Coordinates of N, CA, C and O in Angstrom, one line a residue:
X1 N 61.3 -76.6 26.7 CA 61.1 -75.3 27.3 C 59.9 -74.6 26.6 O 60.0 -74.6 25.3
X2 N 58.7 -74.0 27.2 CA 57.7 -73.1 26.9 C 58.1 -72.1 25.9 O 59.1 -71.4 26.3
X3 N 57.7 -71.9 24.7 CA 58.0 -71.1 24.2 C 58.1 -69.8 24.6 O 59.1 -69.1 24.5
X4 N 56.2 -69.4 25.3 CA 55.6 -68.2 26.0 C 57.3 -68.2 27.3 O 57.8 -67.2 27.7
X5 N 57.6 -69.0 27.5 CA 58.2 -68.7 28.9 C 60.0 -68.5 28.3 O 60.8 -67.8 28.9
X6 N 60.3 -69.2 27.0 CA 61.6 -68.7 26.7 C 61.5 -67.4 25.4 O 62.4 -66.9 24.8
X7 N 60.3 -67.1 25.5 CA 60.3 -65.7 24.3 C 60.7 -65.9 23.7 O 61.6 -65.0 23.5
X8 N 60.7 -67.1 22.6 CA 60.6 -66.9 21.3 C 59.5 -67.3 20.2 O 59.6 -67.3 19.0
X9 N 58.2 -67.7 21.2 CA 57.1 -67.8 21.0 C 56.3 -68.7 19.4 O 55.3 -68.5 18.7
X10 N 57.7 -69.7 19.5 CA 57.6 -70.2 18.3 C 56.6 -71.7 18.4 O 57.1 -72.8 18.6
X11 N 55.1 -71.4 18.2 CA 54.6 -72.7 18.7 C 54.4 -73.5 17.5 O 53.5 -74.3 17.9
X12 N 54.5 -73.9 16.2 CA 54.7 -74.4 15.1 C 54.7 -75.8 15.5 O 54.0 -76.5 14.9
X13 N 55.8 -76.5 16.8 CA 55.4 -77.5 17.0 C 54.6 -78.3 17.7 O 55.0 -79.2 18.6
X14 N 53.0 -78.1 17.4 CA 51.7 -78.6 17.5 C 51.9 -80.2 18.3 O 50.9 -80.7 18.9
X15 N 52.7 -80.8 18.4 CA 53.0 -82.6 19.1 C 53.6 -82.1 20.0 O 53.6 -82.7 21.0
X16 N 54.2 -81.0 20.1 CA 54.9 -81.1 22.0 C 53.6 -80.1 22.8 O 53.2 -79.0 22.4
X17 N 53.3 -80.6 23.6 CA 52.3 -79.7 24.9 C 53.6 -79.3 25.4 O 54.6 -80.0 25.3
X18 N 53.4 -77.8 26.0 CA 54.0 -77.4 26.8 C 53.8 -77.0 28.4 O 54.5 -77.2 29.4
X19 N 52.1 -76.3 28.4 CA 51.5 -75.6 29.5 C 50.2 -75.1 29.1 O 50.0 -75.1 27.9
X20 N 49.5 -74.7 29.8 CA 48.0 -74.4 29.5 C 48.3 -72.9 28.9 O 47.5 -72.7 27.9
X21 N 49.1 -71.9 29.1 CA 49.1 -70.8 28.8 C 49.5 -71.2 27.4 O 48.6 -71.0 26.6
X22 N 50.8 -71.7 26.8 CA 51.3 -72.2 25.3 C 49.8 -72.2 24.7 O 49.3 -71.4 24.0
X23 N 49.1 -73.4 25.2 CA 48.3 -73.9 24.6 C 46.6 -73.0 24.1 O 45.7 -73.1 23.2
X24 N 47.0 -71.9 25.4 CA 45.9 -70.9 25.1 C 46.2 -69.7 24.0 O 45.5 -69.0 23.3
X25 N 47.8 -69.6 24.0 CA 48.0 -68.8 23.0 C 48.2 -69.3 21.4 O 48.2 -68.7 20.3
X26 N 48.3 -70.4 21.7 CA 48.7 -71.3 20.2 C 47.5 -71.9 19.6 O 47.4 -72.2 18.4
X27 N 46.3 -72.1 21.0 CA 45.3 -73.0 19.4 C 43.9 -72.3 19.9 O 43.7 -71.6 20.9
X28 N 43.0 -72.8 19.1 CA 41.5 -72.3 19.1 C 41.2 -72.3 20.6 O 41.5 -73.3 21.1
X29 N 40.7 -71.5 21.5 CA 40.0 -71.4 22.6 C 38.3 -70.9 23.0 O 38.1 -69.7 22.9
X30 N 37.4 -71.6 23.2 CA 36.1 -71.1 23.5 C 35.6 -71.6 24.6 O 35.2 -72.7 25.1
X31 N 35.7 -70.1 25.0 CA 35.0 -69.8 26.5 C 33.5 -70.2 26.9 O 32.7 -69.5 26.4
X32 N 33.2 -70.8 27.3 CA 31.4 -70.5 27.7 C 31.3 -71.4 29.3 O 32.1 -72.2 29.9
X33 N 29.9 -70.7 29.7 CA 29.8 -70.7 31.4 C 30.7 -70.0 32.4 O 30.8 -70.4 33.6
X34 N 31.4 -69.0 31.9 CA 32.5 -67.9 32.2 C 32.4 -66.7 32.2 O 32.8 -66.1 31.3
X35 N 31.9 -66.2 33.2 CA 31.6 -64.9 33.3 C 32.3 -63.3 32.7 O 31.8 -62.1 32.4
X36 N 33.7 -64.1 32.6 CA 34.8 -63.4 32.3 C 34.6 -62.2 33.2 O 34.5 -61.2 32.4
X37 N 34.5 -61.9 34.5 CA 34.6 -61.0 35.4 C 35.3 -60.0 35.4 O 36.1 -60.2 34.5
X38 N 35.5 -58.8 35.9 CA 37.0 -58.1 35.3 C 37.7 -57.8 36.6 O 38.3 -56.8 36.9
X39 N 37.4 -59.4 37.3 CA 38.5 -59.3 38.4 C 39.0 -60.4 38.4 O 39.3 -60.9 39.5
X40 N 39.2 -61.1 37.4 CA 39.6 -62.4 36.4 C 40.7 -61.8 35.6 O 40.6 -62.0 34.4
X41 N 41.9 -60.9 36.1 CA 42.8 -60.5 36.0 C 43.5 -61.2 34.7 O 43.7 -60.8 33.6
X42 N 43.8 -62.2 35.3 CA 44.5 -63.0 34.6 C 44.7 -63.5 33.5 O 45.8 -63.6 32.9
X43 N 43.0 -63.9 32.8 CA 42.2 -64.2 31.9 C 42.4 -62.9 30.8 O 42.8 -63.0 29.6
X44 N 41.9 -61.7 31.3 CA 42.1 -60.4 31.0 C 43.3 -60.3 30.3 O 43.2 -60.3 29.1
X45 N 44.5 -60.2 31.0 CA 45.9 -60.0 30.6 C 46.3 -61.1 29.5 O 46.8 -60.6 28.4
X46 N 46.1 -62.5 29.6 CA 46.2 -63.0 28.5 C 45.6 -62.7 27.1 O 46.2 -62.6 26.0
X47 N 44.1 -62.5 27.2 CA 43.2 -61.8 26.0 C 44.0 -60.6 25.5 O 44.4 -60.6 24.3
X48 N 44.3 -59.5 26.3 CA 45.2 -58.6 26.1 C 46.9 -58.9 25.3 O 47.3 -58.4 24.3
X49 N 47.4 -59.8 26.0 CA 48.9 -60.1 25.6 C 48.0 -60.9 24.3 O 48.0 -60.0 23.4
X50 N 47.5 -61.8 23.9 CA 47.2 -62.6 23.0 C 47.3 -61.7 21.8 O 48.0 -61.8 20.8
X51 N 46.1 -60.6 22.3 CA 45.6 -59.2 20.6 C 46.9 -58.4 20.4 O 47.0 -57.8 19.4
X52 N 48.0 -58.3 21.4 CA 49.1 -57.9 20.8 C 50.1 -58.4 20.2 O 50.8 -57.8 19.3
X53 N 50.2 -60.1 20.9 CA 51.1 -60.6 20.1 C 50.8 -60.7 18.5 O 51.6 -60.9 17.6
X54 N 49.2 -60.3 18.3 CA 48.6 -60.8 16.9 C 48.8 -59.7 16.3 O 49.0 -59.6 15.1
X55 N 48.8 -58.9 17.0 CA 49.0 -56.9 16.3 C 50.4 -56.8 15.9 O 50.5 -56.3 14.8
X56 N 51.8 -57.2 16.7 CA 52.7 -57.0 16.5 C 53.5 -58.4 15.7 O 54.6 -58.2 15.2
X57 N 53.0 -59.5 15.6 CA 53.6 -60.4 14.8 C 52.6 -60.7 13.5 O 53.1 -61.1 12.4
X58 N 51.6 -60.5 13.6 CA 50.5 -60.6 12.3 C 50.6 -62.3 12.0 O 50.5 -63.1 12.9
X59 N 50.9 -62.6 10.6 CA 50.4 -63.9 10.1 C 52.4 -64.9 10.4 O 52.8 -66.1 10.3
X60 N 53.0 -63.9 10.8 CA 54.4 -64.7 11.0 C 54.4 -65.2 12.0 O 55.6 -65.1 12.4
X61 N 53.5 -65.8 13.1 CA 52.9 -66.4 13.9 C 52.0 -66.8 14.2 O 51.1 -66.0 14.2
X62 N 51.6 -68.4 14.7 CA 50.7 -68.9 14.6 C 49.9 -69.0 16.1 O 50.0 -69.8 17.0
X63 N 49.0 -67.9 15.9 CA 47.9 -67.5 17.0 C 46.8 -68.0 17.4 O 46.3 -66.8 17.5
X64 N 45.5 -69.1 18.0 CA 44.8 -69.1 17.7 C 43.6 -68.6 18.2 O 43.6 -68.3 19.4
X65 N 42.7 -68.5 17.7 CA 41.0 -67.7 17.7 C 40.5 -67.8 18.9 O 40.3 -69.0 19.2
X66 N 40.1 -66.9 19.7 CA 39.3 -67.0 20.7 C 38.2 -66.6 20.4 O 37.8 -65.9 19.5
X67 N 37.5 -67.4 21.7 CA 35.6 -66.8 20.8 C 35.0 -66.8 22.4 O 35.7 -67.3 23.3
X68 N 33.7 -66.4 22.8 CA 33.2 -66.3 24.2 C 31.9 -66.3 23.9 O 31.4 -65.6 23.0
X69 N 31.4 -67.1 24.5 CA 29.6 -68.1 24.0 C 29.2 -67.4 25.2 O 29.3 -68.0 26.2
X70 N 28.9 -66.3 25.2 CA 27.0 -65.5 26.3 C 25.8 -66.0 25.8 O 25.3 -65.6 24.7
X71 N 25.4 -67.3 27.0 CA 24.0 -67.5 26.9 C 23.3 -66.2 27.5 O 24.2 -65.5 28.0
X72 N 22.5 -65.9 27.5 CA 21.6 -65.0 28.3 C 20.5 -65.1 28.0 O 20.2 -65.1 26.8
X73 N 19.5 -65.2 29.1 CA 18.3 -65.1 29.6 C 17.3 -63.7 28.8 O 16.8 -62.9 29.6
X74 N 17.1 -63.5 27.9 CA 15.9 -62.5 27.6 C 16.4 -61.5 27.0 O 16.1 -61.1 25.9
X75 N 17.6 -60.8 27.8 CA 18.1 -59.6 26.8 C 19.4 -59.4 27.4 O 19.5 -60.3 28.2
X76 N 20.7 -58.5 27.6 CA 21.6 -58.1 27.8 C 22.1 -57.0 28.0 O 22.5 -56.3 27.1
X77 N 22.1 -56.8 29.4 CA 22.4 -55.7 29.6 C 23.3 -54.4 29.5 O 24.0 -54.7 28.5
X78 N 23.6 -53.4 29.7 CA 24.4 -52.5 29.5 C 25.8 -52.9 29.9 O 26.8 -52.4 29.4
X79 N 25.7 -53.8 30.8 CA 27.1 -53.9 31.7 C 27.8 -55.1 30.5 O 29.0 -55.0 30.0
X80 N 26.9 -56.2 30.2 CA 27.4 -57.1 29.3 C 28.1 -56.4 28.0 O 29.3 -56.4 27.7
X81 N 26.9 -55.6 27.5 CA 27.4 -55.7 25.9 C 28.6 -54.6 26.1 O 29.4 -54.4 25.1
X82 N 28.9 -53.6 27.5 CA 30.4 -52.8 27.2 C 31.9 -54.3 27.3 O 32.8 -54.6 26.6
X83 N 31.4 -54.6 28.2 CA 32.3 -56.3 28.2 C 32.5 -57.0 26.5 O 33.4 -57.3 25.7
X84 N 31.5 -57.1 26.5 CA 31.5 -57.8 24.8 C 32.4 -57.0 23.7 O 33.1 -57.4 22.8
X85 N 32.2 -56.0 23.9 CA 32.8 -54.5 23.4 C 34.5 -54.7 23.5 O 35.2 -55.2 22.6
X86 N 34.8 -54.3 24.6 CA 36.3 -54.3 25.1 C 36.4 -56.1 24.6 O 37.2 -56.0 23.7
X87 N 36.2 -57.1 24.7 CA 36.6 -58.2 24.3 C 36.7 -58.6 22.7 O 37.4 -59.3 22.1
X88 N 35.5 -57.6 22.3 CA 36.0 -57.8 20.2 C 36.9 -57.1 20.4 O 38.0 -57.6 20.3
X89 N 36.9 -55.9 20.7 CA 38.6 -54.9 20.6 C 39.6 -55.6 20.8 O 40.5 -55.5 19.9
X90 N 39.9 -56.5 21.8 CA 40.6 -57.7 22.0 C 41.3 -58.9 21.0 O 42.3 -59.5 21.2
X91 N 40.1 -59.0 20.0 CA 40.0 -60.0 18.9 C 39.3 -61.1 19.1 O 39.5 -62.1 18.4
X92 N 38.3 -61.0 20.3 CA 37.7 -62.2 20.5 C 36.3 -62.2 19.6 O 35.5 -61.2 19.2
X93 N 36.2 -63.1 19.4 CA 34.7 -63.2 18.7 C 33.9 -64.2 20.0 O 34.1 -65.3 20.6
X94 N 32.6 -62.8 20.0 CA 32.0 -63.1 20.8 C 30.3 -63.1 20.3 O 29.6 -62.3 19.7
X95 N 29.9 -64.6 21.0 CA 28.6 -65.4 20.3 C 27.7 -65.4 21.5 O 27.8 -65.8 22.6
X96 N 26.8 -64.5 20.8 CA 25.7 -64.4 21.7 C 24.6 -65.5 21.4 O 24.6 -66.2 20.3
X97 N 23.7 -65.7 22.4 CA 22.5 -66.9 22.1 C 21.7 -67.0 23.2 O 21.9 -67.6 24.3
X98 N 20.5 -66.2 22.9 CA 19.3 -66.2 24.1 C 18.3 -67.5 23.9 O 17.5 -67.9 23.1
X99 N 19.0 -67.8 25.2 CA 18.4 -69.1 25.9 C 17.0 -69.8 26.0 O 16.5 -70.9 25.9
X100 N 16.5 -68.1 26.4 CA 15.0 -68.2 26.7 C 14.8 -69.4 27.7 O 14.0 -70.3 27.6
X101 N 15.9 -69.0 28.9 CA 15.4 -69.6 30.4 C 16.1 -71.3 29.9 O 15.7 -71.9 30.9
X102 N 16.6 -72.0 29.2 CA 17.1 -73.4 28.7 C 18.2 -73.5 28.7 O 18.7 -73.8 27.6
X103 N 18.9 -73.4 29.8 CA 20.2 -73.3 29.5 C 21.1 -74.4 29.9 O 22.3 -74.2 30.0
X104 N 20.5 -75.7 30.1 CA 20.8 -77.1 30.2 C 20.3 -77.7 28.8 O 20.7 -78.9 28.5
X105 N 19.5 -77.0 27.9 CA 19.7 -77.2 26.4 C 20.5 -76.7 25.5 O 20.9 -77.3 24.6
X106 N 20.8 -75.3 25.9 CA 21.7 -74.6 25.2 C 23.2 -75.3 25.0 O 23.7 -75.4 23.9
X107 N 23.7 -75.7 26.4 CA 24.7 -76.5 26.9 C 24.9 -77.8 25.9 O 25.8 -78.4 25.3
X108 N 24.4 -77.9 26.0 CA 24.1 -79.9 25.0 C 24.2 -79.5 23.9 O 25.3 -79.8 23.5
X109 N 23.3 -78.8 23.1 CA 23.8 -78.2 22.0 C 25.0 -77.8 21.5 O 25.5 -78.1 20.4
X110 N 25.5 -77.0 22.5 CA 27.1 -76.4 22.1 C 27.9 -77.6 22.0 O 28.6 -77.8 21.0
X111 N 27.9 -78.5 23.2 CA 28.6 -79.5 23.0 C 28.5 -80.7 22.5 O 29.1 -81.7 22.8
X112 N 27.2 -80.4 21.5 CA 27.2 -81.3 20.4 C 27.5 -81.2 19.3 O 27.5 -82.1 18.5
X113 N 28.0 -79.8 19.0 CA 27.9 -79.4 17.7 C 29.5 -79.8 16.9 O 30.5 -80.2 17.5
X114 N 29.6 -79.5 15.7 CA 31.0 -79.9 15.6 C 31.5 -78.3 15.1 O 31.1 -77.6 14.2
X115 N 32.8 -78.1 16.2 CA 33.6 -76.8 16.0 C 35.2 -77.5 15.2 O 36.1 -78.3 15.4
X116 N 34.8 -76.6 14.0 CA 36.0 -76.5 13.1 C 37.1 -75.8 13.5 O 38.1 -75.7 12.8

């Protein structure tokens, strides 16, 4: 049984998969090529439920790090960085990296790199 789904949110054991949701709340997640729209509800609500579970259980649960990779083209707009805003409040760490128009390099890179 899902932990997330029997509430007791005990994911400690790392060898059983449960569901993609378990698995978004239990281990490292990084976003990129994701608009994170704010009609991506869903997405939203989990980021939300996630920074609470971490507000209200702290280190007596094992949470893991979300992070959200914005390539962008030249500079970032007003609409982006309030987005970026409301998603650190969230606890996301969010990585910015201007492209300068290369964003089939940018891409290769990321997914060459090694994430700890």
């Amino acid at each position: 049984v899902s932990p997330f789904k029997s509430g007791t949110l005990d994911f400690e054991n790392e060898s059983k998969v449960y569901s993609w949701l378990d698995i978004f709340l239990r281990d490292e997640v990084h976003i990129l090529g994701f608009g994170l729209d704010y009609t991506e509800i869903d997405l939203w609500w989990l980021l939300s439920y996630k920074a609470r579970l971490r507000q209200k259980r702290g280190n007596s649960l094992h949470i893991g790090e979300t992070y959200f990779h914005h390539y962008y083209d030249q500079s970032i707009d007003d609409k982006e960085r309030a987005k970026h805003l409301i998603l650190e409040s969230l606890g996301v760490n969010v990585q910015r990296k201007n492209v300068n128009g290369d964003f089939k390099k940018a891409y290769s890179e990321f997914l060459n790199q090694d994430i700890q």
